[in-house]
XYZ file of C-alpha atoms in Angstrom:
522
model
C 343.806 168.499 -67.704
C 345.587 165.879 -68.991
C 349.138 167.112 -67.110
C 346.905 167.512 -63.967
C 345.986 163.421 -64.489
C 349.184 162.989 -65.031
C 351.063 165.161 -62.135
C 348.328 163.172 -59.182
C 349.358 159.561 -60.794
C 352.716 160.118 -60.695
C 352.542 161.938 -56.941
C 350.006 158.886 -56.096
C 352.709 156.576 -57.053
C 355.576 157.591 -55.707
C 353.636 158.578 -52.348
C 352.523 154.968 -52.341
C 356.394 153.508 -52.918
C 357.245 155.928 -49.780
C 354.805 154.103 -48.013
C 356.342 150.726 -48.093
C 359.602 152.262 -48.603
C 358.740 153.458 -44.638
C 356.887 150.418 -43.021
C 359.699 147.591 -44.333
C 362.338 146.359 -42.628
C 364.478 144.774 -45.354
C 366.541 147.704 -46.467
C 367.576 150.007 -43.730
C 368.467 152.707 -46.572
C 365.024 152.648 -47.950
C 363.741 153.441 -44.437
C 365.630 155.890 -43.647
C 365.511 157.689 -47.327
C 362.351 156.912 -49.124
C 362.045 156.453 -52.677
C 365.408 158.751 -53.007
C 366.404 154.814 -51.525
C 366.232 153.206 -54.880
C 368.653 154.972 -57.341
C 371.741 153.313 -55.222
C 369.597 149.946 -55.968
C 369.295 151.368 -59.934
C 372.767 152.033 -60.051
C 373.666 148.890 -58.611
C 372.598 146.892 -61.281
C 373.673 149.354 -63.827
C 377.218 149.272 -62.424
C 378.712 147.230 -64.968
C 377.428 148.338 -67.681
C 378.485 152.349 -66.183
C 382.317 151.111 -65.716
C 382.517 149.188 -68.732
C 381.354 152.426 -70.738
C 382.069 154.974 -68.635
C 384.042 154.881 -65.269
C 387.498 152.807 -66.432
C 389.899 153.705 -69.249
C 390.936 150.397 -72.162
C 392.964 148.627 -70.135
C 390.872 148.641 -66.852
C 388.013 146.633 -66.718
C 388.227 142.766 -66.080
C 387.415 139.810 -67.439
C 387.628 141.766 -70.625
C 389.180 145.249 -71.090
C 387.211 147.291 -72.921
C 389.621 147.346 -75.898
C 390.129 143.781 -76.153
C 386.402 143.573 -76.807
C 386.626 146.294 -79.069
C 389.109 143.880 -81.366
C 386.947 140.844 -80.746
C 383.741 142.544 -82.046
C 385.252 144.669 -84.918
C 386.949 141.395 -86.084
C 383.655 139.520 -85.402
C 381.882 142.173 -87.611
C 384.864 142.057 -90.554
C 386.078 145.210 -89.899
C 388.798 147.345 -89.284
C 390.568 145.856 -86.587
C 393.262 148.024 -85.894
C 394.250 151.017 -83.219
C 395.745 154.239 -83.961
C 398.201 156.648 -82.363
C 400.120 154.013 -80.853
C 399.895 151.961 -78.066
C 397.441 153.464 -74.994
C 399.515 150.342 -72.235
C 402.472 151.384 -70.142
C 404.823 148.944 -71.800
C 408.245 150.388 -69.507
C 406.299 149.258 -66.732
C 404.032 147.081 -67.091
C 404.472 143.857 -64.883
C 403.891 140.890 -66.383
C 403.352 141.993 -70.018
C 404.788 139.905 -72.852
C 406.678 141.349 -75.999
C 407.642 139.483 -79.125
C 410.715 139.489 -80.884
C 409.904 139.799 -84.333
C 413.170 138.444 -86.881
C 414.700 140.397 -89.502
C 414.933 137.411 -91.784
C 413.056 134.329 -92.559
C 412.753 131.436 -94.745
C 409.125 130.980 -96.959
C 406.322 132.303 -94.972
C 402.696 131.145 -95.558
C 400.267 133.760 -97.361
C 399.179 136.676 -93.700
C 396.482 138.121 -96.113
C 394.046 135.587 -96.599
C 391.963 135.179 -94.421
C 390.909 131.461 -96.017
C 394.364 130.423 -95.045
C 394.844 127.159 -93.528
C 396.123 126.905 -89.705
C 395.693 122.769 -89.346
C 397.439 121.535 -85.759
C 400.757 120.601 -85.905
C 399.834 116.911 -84.539
C 397.352 114.141 -85.735
C 395.410 114.069 -82.624
C 395.517 110.623 -81.958
C 398.557 110.170 -83.961
C 401.006 108.674 -81.776
C 398.731 106.251 -79.980
C 397.701 104.779 -83.533
C 393.790 105.620 -82.941
C 391.165 104.204 -85.927
C 390.015 107.629 -85.799
C 393.257 109.595 -85.738
C 392.999 113.251 -87.332
C 394.438 115.983 -88.086
C 392.492 118.848 -86.753
C 391.629 121.898 -89.646
C 392.360 124.233 -86.857
C 394.514 125.504 -84.061
C 391.288 127.712 -82.456
C 388.589 126.027 -81.636
C 385.175 126.811 -79.702
C 385.472 124.933 -75.507
C 383.502 123.433 -73.807
C 379.809 125.032 -73.140
C 376.984 122.713 -72.165
C 373.459 123.794 -73.325
C 372.262 124.686 -70.244
C 374.653 126.693 -69.293
C 373.992 128.834 -72.299
C 370.534 128.789 -74.533
C 370.001 126.824 -77.772
C 370.008 129.532 -79.567
C 373.865 130.076 -78.873
C 375.004 126.948 -79.064
C 373.535 126.740 -82.378
C 374.730 130.367 -83.546
C 378.280 129.017 -81.902
C 377.554 125.257 -83.658
C 377.148 126.408 -87.361
C 380.426 129.033 -87.179
C 382.264 126.585 -86.612
C 381.114 124.581 -89.175
C 381.303 127.919 -91.149
C 385.223 127.899 -89.737
C 386.308 124.712 -89.501
C 386.723 124.835 -86.332
C 385.859 121.974 -83.085
C 382.720 122.164 -81.254
C 383.187 121.052 -77.814
C 379.282 120.285 -76.272
C 380.617 120.943 -72.873
C 379.325 118.381 -69.591
C 375.963 118.600 -70.863
C 375.275 116.220 -72.730
C 375.335 116.380 -77.069
C 371.690 118.371 -78.078
C 370.132 119.018 -80.795
C 371.595 122.402 -80.846
C 374.731 120.723 -81.504
C 374.433 119.084 -84.881
C 374.356 121.980 -86.868
C 377.155 120.580 -89.016
C 379.809 121.547 -86.770
C 382.225 119.284 -86.020
C 382.252 117.848 -81.775
C 384.113 116.993 -79.018
C 382.356 115.232 -76.216
C 382.527 115.227 -73.353
C 382.376 112.851 -70.039
C 381.488 114.770 -67.224
C 380.816 113.617 -63.274
C 377.688 112.966 -63.955
C 378.110 111.680 -67.559
C 374.891 113.093 -68.602
C 373.576 110.990 -71.842
C 375.450 107.894 -71.455
C 374.033 107.122 -67.883
C 372.638 104.563 -66.256
C 370.126 105.406 -64.259
C 371.656 105.715 -60.629
C 374.190 108.309 -62.465
C 377.057 105.576 -63.430
C 378.431 105.473 -66.771
C 376.565 103.326 -69.527
C 379.556 102.558 -72.797
C 376.795 101.389 -74.881
C 375.133 104.674 -74.428
C 378.017 106.279 -75.641
C 378.525 104.179 -78.092
C 374.915 105.015 -79.543
C 376.072 109.329 -79.059
C 378.932 109.144 -80.723
C 377.849 107.349 -84.326
C 374.699 109.301 -84.084
C 376.272 112.527 -84.781
C 380.035 113.933 -86.065
C 382.499 113.730 -82.711
C 385.600 113.381 -83.685
C 387.258 113.311 -80.235
C 385.932 112.426 -76.198
C 386.897 114.457 -73.430
C 387.687 113.697 -69.996
C 386.060 115.812 -67.550
C 388.146 115.972 -64.390
C 388.189 119.634 -63.504
C 387.478 123.356 -64.896
C 389.041 127.122 -64.636
C 385.825 128.247 -63.248
C 385.075 125.933 -60.340
C 387.856 123.516 -59.611
C 387.204 120.322 -57.693
C 383.762 121.580 -56.942
C 380.370 119.451 -58.226
C 377.490 121.396 -59.295
C 373.668 121.390 -58.530
C 370.595 121.678 -61.144
C 367.607 122.845 -59.571
C 364.604 120.538 -60.963
C 362.668 123.790 -61.784
C 365.893 123.689 -64.633
C 365.128 120.690 -64.946
C 362.999 120.709 -68.348
C 361.442 118.222 -70.564
C 364.251 118.927 -72.877
C 366.788 119.324 -70.865
C 366.027 116.010 -69.266
C 365.983 113.948 -72.844
C 369.518 115.482 -73.797
C 371.016 114.367 -69.904
C 369.622 111.053 -69.271
C 367.674 112.929 -66.238
C 364.664 112.514 -64.721
C 361.656 115.332 -65.500
C 361.450 118.790 -62.433
C 363.759 116.224 -60.135
C 367.200 118.131 -58.422
C 370.294 116.903 -60.316
C 373.903 117.151 -58.496
C 376.699 116.797 -60.067
C 379.155 114.788 -58.143
C 382.948 116.765 -57.136
C 385.329 113.919 -58.500
C 383.974 110.596 -61.236
C 383.168 107.667 -60.127
C 383.812 105.651 -63.615
C 387.357 105.988 -61.705
C 389.592 106.759 -58.847
C 393.572 107.035 -59.347
C 395.147 107.750 -62.103
C 395.793 103.786 -62.863
C 392.212 103.334 -63.364
C 391.709 106.314 -65.268
C 393.673 105.261 -68.104
C 392.376 102.476 -67.468
C 388.869 103.882 -68.846
C 391.119 105.865 -71.147
C 391.364 102.978 -73.522
C 388.004 101.552 -72.469
C 386.590 104.502 -74.079
C 389.359 104.877 -77.290
C 388.753 101.003 -78.496
C 385.220 100.696 -77.788
C 384.739 104.672 -80.124
C 387.748 104.022 -82.197
C 387.991 108.210 -81.676
C 391.470 110.016 -78.828
C 390.635 110.360 -75.971
C 392.256 113.286 -73.583
C 391.415 114.453 -70.484
C 390.156 118.578 -69.455
C 391.292 120.080 -66.041
C 393.061 122.928 -64.150
C 395.738 122.604 -62.249
C 396.548 122.346 -58.730
C 398.547 119.630 -57.211
C 400.965 118.017 -59.641
C 400.583 114.555 -58.279
C 398.407 113.329 -60.561
C 400.201 115.138 -63.280
C 403.835 113.500 -62.302
C 402.107 109.456 -62.069
C 400.289 109.947 -65.342
C 403.493 110.757 -67.231
C 404.928 108.585 -65.326
C 402.752 105.782 -66.298
C 402.815 107.064 -69.793
C 406.119 106.724 -69.956
C 405.252 103.246 -70.054
C 404.051 102.987 -73.580
C 401.358 100.890 -73.450
C 398.532 103.780 -72.162
C 398.016 106.916 -71.844
C 395.619 110.689 -72.892
C 395.408 111.198 -76.632
C 395.723 115.116 -76.309
C 395.346 117.266 -72.494
C 393.217 120.726 -72.410
C 394.544 122.889 -69.700
C 392.447 125.510 -68.372
C 393.740 128.026 -66.194
C 392.410 129.732 -62.937
C 391.153 132.410 -64.528
C 388.849 130.499 -66.805
C 385.199 130.309 -66.063
C 381.371 131.292 -68.611
C 379.458 130.224 -66.366
C 378.456 130.893 -62.544
C 380.650 130.160 -59.644
C 381.950 130.770 -55.751
C 383.876 133.578 -55.815
C 386.477 132.044 -53.639
C 387.019 129.373 -56.113
C 386.751 131.563 -59.008
C 389.501 134.102 -57.620
C 391.632 131.801 -55.233
C 391.391 127.742 -56.516
C 393.619 126.606 -58.782
C 396.512 128.023 -61.109
C 396.572 130.723 -63.376
C 396.711 129.494 -67.051
C 400.461 130.752 -67.969
C 401.785 129.048 -64.306
C 399.776 125.843 -64.725
C 400.179 124.371 -68.232
C 404.224 125.316 -67.660
C 404.458 122.316 -64.995
C 401.804 120.351 -66.260
C 403.907 120.558 -69.799
C 407.770 120.410 -67.511
C 405.844 116.989 -66.303
C 405.525 115.217 -69.840
C 409.147 117.207 -71.160
C 411.323 115.815 -68.145
C 410.277 112.651 -69.658
C 410.772 113.000 -73.467
C 406.870 112.629 -74.230
C 405.378 116.191 -75.455
C 405.835 115.269 -79.271
C 403.259 111.920 -78.198
C 400.253 113.715 -76.950
C 398.739 117.558 -77.807
C 398.469 119.810 -75.781
C 395.186 122.013 -75.708
C 395.308 125.311 -73.642
C 391.808 126.998 -72.802
C 391.696 130.357 -70.197
C 391.233 133.787 -72.166
C 393.327 132.105 -75.449
C 390.756 134.235 -77.588
C 393.251 137.490 -78.275
C 396.136 137.308 -80.055
C 398.975 137.796 -77.367
C 397.338 135.011 -74.602
C 397.197 132.879 -77.769
C 400.904 133.639 -78.585
C 402.191 133.315 -76.003
C 400.076 129.488 -75.322
C 402.124 128.494 -78.324
C 405.573 129.099 -76.485
C 405.107 127.656 -73.751
C 404.428 124.739 -75.253
C 400.120 124.245 -76.742
C 399.554 122.347 -79.746
C 396.176 123.987 -80.003
C 393.613 126.705 -78.214
C 390.280 126.646 -77.127
C 387.916 129.747 -76.995
C 384.805 130.053 -74.954
C 384.092 133.937 -73.384
C 385.881 135.271 -77.271
C 383.695 132.841 -79.002
C 380.723 134.782 -76.727
C 381.581 138.139 -76.951
C 381.592 137.323 -81.074
C 377.971 136.442 -80.897
C 376.763 139.508 -79.188
C 377.656 139.041 -75.211
C 378.022 142.246 -73.335
C 379.840 141.391 -70.545
C 377.204 141.956 -68.507
C 378.012 139.410 -65.800
C 374.927 138.453 -65.733
C 375.595 134.633 -66.276
C 374.455 133.124 -62.608
C 370.655 135.154 -62.839
C 369.677 133.148 -65.949
C 368.717 136.988 -67.208
C 371.603 137.088 -70.253
C 370.750 140.481 -71.510
C 371.566 139.549 -75.366
C 370.235 135.826 -74.611
C 373.499 133.898 -74.900
C 374.126 132.740 -70.783
C 369.909 131.801 -70.113
C 367.397 129.987 -70.816
C 364.494 131.868 -70.578
C 362.662 131.840 -74.376
C 361.955 135.697 -74.308
C 365.726 136.865 -73.667
C 366.818 134.042 -76.118
C 364.356 134.944 -78.932
C 366.802 137.611 -79.341
C 369.805 136.149 -80.353
C 369.433 135.106 -84.346
C 371.692 132.398 -84.504
C 372.507 132.243 -88.508
C 373.679 136.096 -88.680
C 375.340 135.484 -84.803
C 377.344 132.204 -86.489
C 378.632 134.440 -89.363
C 380.304 137.052 -86.854
C 381.345 134.078 -84.416
C 383.259 132.532 -87.749
C 384.546 135.767 -88.649
C 385.976 135.412 -85.709
C 387.273 132.394 -85.640
C 388.953 132.724 -89.217
C 390.371 136.439 -87.659
C 391.870 135.226 -85.000
C 393.761 132.484 -87.580
C 394.715 135.054 -89.617
C 396.394 136.896 -86.606
C 398.644 134.443 -85.201
C 399.127 133.265 -88.695
C 400.979 137.338 -89.227
C 402.227 136.656 -85.079
C 403.851 133.790 -86.655
C 405.140 135.667 -90.049
C 406.350 138.505 -87.560
C 408.382 136.149 -85.374
C 410.206 134.121 -89.022
C 408.501 130.852 -88.599
C 405.331 129.148 -90.584
C 403.882 128.231 -87.348
C 402.347 129.569 -84.269
C 403.236 126.467 -82.800
C 406.734 126.902 -83.703
C 407.198 129.916 -81.452
C 409.563 129.545 -78.536
C 410.495 130.318 -75.042
C 412.892 132.226 -75.913
C 411.016 133.885 -79.027
C 408.981 136.205 -75.917
C 410.401 138.317 -73.101
C 407.991 139.292 -69.944
C 408.499 142.745 -67.703
C 410.069 142.674 -64.570
C 410.274 145.027 -63.307
C 411.021 148.556 -64.463
C 413.205 148.391 -68.282
C 413.435 144.798 -66.975
C 412.783 141.790 -68.969
C 413.022 137.969 -69.106
C 412.566 135.809 -71.579
C 409.161 133.428 -71.115
C 411.594 130.120 -70.832
C 413.480 132.146 -67.556
C 410.228 132.891 -66.275
C 408.575 129.750 -66.448
C 412.315 127.707 -65.811
C 412.325 125.600 -69.180
C 414.957 123.871 -70.344
C 416.728 124.001 -73.800
C 414.322 122.653 -76.141
C 411.285 122.831 -73.955
C 408.049 124.446 -75.173
C 409.656 123.618 -79.158
C 408.104 120.812 -81.112
C 410.380 118.088 -82.610
C 411.867 118.324 -85.724
C 410.344 115.898 -87.517
C 407.087 117.647 -86.397
C 408.493 120.983 -87.467
C 409.822 120.156 -90.169
C 406.028 118.861 -90.970
C 403.929 121.875 -90.312
C 406.433 124.021 -92.474
C 405.931 122.381 -95.122
C 402.432 120.984 -95.513
C 401.406 125.115 -95.117
C 404.136 126.077 -97.767
C 403.049 123.714 -100.056
C 399.558 124.686 -99.722
C 400.609 127.728 -100.218
C 402.386 127.188 -103.332
C 399.904 124.656 -104.406
C 397.397 127.647 -104.600
C 399.765 129.756 -106.252
C 400.772 127.481 -109.137
C 396.621 126.919 -109.383
C 396.097 130.287 -109.973
C 398.757 131.549 -112.078
C 397.403 128.160 -114.453
C 394.065 130.001 -114.665
C 394.853 133.301 -115.571
C 396.910 131.978 -118.176
C 395.009 129.814 -119.902
C 393.355 131.846 -123.523
C 390.509 133.180 -123.731
C 387.921 131.736 -125.958
């Protein structure tokens, strides 16, 4: 009897769906194929998941392949991240693939097996320009700019706690400094075109509000965002429905009203006035100040390098974002076709400063799918001093690459403001995973550096890597990107300093361990 009732109810429900499909005019497929046509929309909805786990090979899926995601997941959990039975890449024919050339002999190298091994920046951030609060970043791997608003409070909390555990910097993103950024991690405060958190009512910049924000949080540096890889040269619109009381307070905007972010800054309008703005922020806060940008036309960078060559004004760091970057939502044209890919864009910017002998005078930070050892090694060889990771950090705290960041329906509670979805993300456990991933990536970079025969990834040169250029042929990274002798390398003083720093710390630790072992027992 019960089975008959269930069957009757099911048949009635299907009949109602069929009737609706036949009379609606929005979808021709459903009018022609009532009920059955819904299967197409279901498959379309779960298509990314099906391709990830059933259809594609280990190296096909984008933005991150199954192998890449597997490595990040295993690394974040502290599990075995090795792969067995050799590579499944077509190593002789994969155009553009990078190969590192190991050295047979090397000098003293750091311990590559210690998960807690230090890997600080080879440069002092703000040191060359004498900033009052210049410092040497403790980690060459740091968390990239992702705002509260684009990510949930639980996700920001997990990342900040993870940054604290791993000793890395955490970039706030342009959405302002939220309570979720105050969980122990040191911060890089990003300022975008809307000046969220440090703006007047009309949207103009307010230096006093910036000083208040900096004074009340562990901000170690300030980054002025000119553009980003996901949508360079494009402003944004935050609909009023998403401007909650919490977001309104953090960003300093009216509650419930649309907030349009302009595509350009209003506090400056050219390179000369931008440098004045940089020096103002540095003088008022004492902090290192830099810029973040994707790379398009080169006139801006040439002029910036020329003005900095005078020595009186300058940025302390530049963060170069690749066009393949992007953690959230963007128009397809901008994601696919605006701004240069990382390697091409970074090498051009680095060359502009190298031509003028300035590369030791500022820190180069690289961003754009660099949270994988191979990509990171190439970035360091091109001249990067540090790397920022964004999507890889999201993967470490549970992102499954569902590619629903733009819908506010992220199934893992990361890229959403839905309380119901965000509650599924436990910040405490995910913080540990983020920290383990960051430490593991640093350890992998030490291993790669040791294979090349150097103590630090910043000592890998553009001649230590070759790029596949057609079948059975390769060119050095330097040759591919037109690097001159010495480009991409640290100056002798910096190279000696970072090598001594790493090997001295290791020797000190080993001496302490031997002393402890030799102490008599009671």
